[in-house]
Coordinates of C-alpha atoms in Angstrom, one line a residue:
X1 CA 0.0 0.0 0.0
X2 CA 1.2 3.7 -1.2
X3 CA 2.5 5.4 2.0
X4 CA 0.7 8.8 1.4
X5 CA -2.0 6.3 1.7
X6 CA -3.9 6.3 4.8
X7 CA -6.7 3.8 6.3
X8 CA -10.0 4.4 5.2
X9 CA -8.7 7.2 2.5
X10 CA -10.7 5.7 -0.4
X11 CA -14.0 5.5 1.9
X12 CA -13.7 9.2 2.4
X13 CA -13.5 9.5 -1.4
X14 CA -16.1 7.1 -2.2
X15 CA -18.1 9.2 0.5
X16 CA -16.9 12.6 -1.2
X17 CA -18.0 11.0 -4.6
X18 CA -21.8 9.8 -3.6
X19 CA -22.4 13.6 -2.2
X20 CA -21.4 15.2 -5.5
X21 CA -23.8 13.0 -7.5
X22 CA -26.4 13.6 -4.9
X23 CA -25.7 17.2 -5.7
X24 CA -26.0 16.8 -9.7
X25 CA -22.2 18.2 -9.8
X26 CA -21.4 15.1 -11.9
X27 CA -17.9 16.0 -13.5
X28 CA -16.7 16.2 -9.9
X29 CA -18.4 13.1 -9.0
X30 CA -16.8 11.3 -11.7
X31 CA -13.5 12.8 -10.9
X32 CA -13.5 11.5 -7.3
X33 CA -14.9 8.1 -7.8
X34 CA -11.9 7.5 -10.7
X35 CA -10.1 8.3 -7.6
X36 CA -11.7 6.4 -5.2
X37 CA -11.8 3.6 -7.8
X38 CA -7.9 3.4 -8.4
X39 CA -7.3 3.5 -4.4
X40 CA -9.8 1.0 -4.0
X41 CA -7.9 -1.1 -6.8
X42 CA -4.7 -0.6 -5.1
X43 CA -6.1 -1.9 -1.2
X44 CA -7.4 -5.1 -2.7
X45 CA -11.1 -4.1 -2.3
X46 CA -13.0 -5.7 -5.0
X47 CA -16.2 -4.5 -4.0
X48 CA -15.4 -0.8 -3.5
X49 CA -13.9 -0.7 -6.6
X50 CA -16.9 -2.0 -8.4
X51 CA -19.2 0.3 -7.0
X52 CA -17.4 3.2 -7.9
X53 CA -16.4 2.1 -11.8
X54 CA -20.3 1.9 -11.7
X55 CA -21.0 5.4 -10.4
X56 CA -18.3 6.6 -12.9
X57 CA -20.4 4.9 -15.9
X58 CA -23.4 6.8 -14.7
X59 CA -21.9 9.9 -13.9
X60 CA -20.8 9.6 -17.8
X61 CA -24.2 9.1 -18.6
X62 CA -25.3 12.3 -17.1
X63 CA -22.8 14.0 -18.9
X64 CA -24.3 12.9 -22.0
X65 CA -21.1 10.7 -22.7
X66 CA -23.0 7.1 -23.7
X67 CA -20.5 6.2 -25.8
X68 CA -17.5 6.2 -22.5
X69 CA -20.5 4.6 -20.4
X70 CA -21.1 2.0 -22.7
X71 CA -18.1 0.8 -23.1
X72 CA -16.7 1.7 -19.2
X73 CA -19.9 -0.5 -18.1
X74 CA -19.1 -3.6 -20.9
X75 CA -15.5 -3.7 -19.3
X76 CA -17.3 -4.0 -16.1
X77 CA -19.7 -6.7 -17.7
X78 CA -17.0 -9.4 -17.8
X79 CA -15.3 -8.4 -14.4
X80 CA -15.0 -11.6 -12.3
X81 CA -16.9 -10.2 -9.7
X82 CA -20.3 -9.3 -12.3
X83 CA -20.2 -12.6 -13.5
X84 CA -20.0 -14.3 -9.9
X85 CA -23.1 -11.9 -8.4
X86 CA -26.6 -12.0 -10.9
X87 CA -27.7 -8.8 -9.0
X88 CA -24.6 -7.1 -9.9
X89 CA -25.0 -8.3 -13.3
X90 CA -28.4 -7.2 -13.4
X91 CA -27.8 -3.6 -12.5
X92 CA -24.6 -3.4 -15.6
X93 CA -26.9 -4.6 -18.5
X94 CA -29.9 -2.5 -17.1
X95 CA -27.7 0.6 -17.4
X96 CA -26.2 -0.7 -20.8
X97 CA -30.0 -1.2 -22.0
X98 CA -30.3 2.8 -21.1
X99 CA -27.1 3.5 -22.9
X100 CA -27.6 2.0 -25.9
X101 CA -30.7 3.4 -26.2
X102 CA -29.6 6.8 -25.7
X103 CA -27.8 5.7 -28.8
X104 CA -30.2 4.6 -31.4
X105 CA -29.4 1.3 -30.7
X106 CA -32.7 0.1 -30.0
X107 CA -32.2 -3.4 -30.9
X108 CA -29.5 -4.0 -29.1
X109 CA -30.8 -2.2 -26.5
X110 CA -33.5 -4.4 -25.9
X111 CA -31.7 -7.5 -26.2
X112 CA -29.7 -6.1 -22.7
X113 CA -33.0 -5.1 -21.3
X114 CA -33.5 -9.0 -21.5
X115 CA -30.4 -10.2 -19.9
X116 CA -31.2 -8.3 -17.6
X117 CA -34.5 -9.1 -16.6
X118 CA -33.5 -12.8 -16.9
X119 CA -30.2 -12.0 -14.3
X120 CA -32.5 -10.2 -12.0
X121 CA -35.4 -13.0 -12.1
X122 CA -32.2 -15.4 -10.8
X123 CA -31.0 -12.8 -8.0
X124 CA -33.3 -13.7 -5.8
X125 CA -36.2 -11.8 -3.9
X126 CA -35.5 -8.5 -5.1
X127 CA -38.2 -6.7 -6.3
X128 CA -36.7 -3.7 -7.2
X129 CA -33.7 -5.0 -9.1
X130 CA -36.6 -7.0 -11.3
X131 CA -39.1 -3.6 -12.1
X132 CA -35.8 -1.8 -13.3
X133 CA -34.8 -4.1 -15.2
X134 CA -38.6 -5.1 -16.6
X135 CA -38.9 -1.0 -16.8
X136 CA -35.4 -1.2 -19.2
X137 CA -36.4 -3.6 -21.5
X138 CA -40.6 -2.3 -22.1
X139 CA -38.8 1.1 -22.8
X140 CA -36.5 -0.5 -26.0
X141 CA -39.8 -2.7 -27.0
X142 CA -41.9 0.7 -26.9
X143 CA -38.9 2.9 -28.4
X144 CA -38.6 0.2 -31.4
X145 CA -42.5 0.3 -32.4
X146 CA -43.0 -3.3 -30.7
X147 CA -45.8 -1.9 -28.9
X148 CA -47.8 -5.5 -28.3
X149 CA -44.6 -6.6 -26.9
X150 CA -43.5 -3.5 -24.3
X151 CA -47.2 -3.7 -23.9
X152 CA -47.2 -7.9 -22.4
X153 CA -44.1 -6.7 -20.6
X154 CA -46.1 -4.3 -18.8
X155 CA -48.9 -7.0 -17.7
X156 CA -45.9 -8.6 -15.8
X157 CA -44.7 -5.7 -14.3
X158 CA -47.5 -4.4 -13.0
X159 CA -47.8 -7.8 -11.0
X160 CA -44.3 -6.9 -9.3
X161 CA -45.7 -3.2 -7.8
X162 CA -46.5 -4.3 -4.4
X163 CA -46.9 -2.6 -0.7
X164 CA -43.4 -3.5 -0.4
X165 CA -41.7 -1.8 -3.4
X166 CA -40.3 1.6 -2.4
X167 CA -42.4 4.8 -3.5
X168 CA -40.0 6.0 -6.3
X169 CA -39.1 2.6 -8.0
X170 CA -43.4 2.4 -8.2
X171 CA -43.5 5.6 -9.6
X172 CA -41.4 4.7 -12.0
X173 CA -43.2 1.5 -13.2
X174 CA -46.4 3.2 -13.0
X175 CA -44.6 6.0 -15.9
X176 CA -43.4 3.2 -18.1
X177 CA -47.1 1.2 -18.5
X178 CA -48.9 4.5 -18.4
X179 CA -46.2 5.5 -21.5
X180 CA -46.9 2.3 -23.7
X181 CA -50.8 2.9 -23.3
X182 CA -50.4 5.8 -24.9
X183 CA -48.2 4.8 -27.7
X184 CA -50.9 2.0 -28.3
X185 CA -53.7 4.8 -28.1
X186 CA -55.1 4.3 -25.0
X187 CA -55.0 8.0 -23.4
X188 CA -57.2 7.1 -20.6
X189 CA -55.5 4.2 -19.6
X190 CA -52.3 6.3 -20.1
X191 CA -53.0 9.2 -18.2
X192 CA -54.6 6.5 -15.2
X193 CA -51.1 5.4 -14.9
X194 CA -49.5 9.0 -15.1
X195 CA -51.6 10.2 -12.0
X196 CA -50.1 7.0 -10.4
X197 CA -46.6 7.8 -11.6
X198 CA -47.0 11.2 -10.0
X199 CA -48.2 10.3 -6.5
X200 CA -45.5 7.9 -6.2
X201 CA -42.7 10.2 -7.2
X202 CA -42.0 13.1 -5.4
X203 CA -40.5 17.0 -6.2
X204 CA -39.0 16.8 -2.6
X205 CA -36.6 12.9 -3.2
X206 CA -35.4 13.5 -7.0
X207 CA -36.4 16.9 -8.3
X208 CA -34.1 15.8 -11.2
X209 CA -36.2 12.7 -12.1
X210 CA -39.4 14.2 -11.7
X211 CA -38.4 17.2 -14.4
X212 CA -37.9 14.0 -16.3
X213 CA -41.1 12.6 -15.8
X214 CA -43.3 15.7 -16.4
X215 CA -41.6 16.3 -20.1
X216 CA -42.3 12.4 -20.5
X217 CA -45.7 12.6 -19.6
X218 CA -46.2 15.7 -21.8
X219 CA -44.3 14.2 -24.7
X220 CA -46.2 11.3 -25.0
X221 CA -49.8 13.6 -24.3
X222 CA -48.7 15.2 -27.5
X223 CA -48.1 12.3 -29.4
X224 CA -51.5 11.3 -28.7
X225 CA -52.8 14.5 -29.6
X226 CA -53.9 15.1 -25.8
X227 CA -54.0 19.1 -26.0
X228 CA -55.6 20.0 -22.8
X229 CA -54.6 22.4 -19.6
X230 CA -53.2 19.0 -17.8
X231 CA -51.1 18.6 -20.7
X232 CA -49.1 22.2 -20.7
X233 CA -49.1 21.8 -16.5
X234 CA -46.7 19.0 -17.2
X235 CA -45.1 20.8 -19.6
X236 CA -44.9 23.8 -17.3
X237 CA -43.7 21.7 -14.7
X238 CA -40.9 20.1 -16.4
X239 CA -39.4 24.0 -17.6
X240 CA -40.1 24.8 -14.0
X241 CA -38.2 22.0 -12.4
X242 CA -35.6 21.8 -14.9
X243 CA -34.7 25.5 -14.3
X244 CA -33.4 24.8 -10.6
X245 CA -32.0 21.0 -11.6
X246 CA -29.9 22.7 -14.9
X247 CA -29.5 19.3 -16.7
X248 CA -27.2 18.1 -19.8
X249 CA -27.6 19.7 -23.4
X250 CA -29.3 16.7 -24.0
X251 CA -32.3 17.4 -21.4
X252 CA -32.4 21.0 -22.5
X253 CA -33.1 20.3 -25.7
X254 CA -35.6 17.0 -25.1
X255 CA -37.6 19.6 -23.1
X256 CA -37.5 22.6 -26.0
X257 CA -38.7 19.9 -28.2
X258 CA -41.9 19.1 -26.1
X259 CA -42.3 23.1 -26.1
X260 CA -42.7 22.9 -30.0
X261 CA -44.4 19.9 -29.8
X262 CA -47.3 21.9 -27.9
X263 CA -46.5 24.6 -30.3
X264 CA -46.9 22.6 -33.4
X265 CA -50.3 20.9 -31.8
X266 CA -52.1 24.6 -30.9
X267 CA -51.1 26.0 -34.9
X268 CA -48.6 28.2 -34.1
X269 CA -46.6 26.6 -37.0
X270 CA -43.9 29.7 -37.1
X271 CA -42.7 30.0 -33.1
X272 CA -42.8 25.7 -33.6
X273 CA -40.0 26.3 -36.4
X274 CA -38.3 28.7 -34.4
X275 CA -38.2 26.8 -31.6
X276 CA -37.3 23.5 -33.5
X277 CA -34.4 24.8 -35.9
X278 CA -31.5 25.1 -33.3
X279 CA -32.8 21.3 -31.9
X280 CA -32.7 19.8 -35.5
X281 CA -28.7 21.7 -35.4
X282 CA -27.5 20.3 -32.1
X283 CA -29.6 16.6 -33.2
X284 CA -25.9 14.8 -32.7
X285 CA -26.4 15.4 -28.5
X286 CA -29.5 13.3 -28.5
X287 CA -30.8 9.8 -29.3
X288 CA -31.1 9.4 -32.9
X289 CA -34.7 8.4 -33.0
X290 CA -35.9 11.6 -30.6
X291 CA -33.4 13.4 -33.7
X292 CA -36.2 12.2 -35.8
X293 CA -39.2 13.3 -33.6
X294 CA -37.9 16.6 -34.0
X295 CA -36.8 16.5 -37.7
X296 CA -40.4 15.2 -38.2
X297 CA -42.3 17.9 -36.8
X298 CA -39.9 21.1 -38.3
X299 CA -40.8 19.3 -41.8
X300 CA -44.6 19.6 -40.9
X301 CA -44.1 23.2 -39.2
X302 CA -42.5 24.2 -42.4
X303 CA -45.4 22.7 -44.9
X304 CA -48.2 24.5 -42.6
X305 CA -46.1 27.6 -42.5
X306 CA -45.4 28.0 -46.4
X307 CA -42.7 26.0 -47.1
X308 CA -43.4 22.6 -48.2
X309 CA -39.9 22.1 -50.2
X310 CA -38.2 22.6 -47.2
X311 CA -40.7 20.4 -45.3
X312 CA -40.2 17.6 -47.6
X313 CA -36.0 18.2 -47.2
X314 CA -36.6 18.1 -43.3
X315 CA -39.5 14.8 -43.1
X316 CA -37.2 12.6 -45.5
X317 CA -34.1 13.6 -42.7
X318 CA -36.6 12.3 -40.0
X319 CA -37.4 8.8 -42.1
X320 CA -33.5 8.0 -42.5
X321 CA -33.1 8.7 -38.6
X322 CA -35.8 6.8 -37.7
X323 CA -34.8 3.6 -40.2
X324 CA -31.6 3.8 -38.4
X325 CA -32.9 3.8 -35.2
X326 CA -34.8 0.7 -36.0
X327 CA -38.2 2.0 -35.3
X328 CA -40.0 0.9 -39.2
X329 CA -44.1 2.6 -37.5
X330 CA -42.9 5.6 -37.4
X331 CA -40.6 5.6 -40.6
X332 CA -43.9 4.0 -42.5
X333 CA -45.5 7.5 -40.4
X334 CA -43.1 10.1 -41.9
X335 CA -43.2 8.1 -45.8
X336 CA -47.6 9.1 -45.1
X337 CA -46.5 12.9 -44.0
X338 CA -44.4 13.0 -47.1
X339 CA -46.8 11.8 -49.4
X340 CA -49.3 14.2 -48.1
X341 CA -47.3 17.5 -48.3
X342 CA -46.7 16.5 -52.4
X343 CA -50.2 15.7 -52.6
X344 CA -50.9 19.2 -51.2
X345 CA -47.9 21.0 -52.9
X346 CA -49.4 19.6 -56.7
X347 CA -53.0 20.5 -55.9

């Protein structure tokens, strides 16, 4: 052991680490559990080490760096001690589910959302370990248009919310099944689950995560064509929230876009192109298939506005994204839009 070293040094960084995530200051939280990971290393203590390689794969997700986290949390995949533990292999292939989906990689994505569902199901009783994991994998199925699928998943997740499942990991489910009834046109089924999702989470434990939830619940309000008060209260609430959290570039501009969304929906075409040029010019900071969302709706904006040729250059943008993101509904959705804007343009 290095002499400057002294006992217990790397549990005061690990401890120095977990207060800086806990404070969103993630580039310092990342800094210090590098640090607490190499002492750890050094003193021989496996699990220390592993915990705080894991915290430095999500602080790199936070900082909107999937790519490092992907392939930080895959090195950590085949580490002895994953491969020994099923929980601890679990909670790697949930977080590379999320990371490859952050991606584009929506196949792949769910094929880690189902190692880990099948690693958690063999950890034992641990009901939360099993509702993240299911919670991964429904959001790939949904993501990737397999809707009847992410829709069966959420059947058996619903039968792991219990009394016994803590507030916030309930919440959570209760956002995922409400967001798949939605995407299968079910908005009263959808919003049901919603109001769930938002008594179970709470402002006060993760104001972070419930920004997060708010622009989630708009988002997919909009893509049901739900344009009602409720609707631009969530919306309200995300800006509102998301003005004290700060957030990535990436959350910034997945909340503008649920703006223009609203925008778009309520005719005011022009402030929706406005608002949706500078998100279509930074579209390399977010998933590929959320590029296409927004790609999608500047091409419409454009075509109600006056400007279908540039609408058409904008909607065909959106149908590559979204046949590279793997998602063929809503590529088939934008080939429609297109036909429709040169049906409109010739008449």
């Amino acid at each position: 052991m290095n002499q400057s070293q002294q006992p217990g040094e790397h549990v005061f960084l690990e401890l120095r680490a977990r207060d800086a995530w806990n404070q969103r200051e993630y580039h310092l939280a990342l800094k210090t559990a590098a640090e607490a990971a190499a002492m750890a290393r050094s003193n021989a203590d496996d699990n220390a080490w592993w915990n705080m390689t894991f915290l430095e794969a999500e602080c790199l997700k936070k900082t909107g760096a999937f790519h490092d986290a992907q392939r930080l949390a895959e090195a950590l995949r085949e580490d002895v001690l994953t491969q020994r533990y099923p929980d601890l292999s679990a909670r790697v292939s949930t977080f590379l589910a999320g990371t490859l989906q952050g991606q584009g990689d929506l196949a792949l994505a769910a094929e880690e959302a189902r190692r880990a569902v099948a690693m958690a199901a063999s950890a034992g009783d641990s009901p939360d370990l099993r509702i993240t994991a299911q919670h991964a994998l429904i959001a790939a199925l949904a993501e990737s248009d397999q809707i009847d699928d992410a829709w069966e998943e959420c059947l058996r997740l619903a039968e792991l919310i219990t009394p016994d499942v803590n507030s916030q990991t309930a919440g959570k489910a209760y956002w995922v099944i409400g967001n798949v009834a939605y995407l299968r046109r079910d908005a009263a089924v959808g919003t049901g689950y919603h109001r769930r999702a938002a008594s179970n989470l709470s402002p006060s434990n993760d104001l972070d995560l419930w920004a997060r939830f708010n622009r989630a619940s708009a988002a997919l309000r909009l893509a049901a064509g739900v344009v009602e008060p409720e609707t631009l209260e969530c919306i309200e609430r995300a800006e509102l929230a998301a003005s004290i959290v700060g957030g990535s570039e990436r959350d910034k501009l997945e909340l503008s876009l649920t703006r223009a969304h609203w925008l778009f929906l309520t005719g005011q075409f022009d402030a929706a192109v406005e608002r949706l040029r500078p998100i279509c010019e930074a579209s390399s900071l977010i998933a590929s298939q959320t590029a296409a969302e927004a790609y999608m709706l500047l091409g419409q904006a454009l075509a109600r506005s006056g400007d279908p040729l540039e609408g058409l250059f904008q909607l065909e943008k959106s149908q590559e994204l979204f046949r590279q993101s793997g998602a063929p509904d809503r590529e088939a959705q934008v080939a429609t839009l297109i036909d429709e804007v040169h049906r409109t343009a010739d008449s």
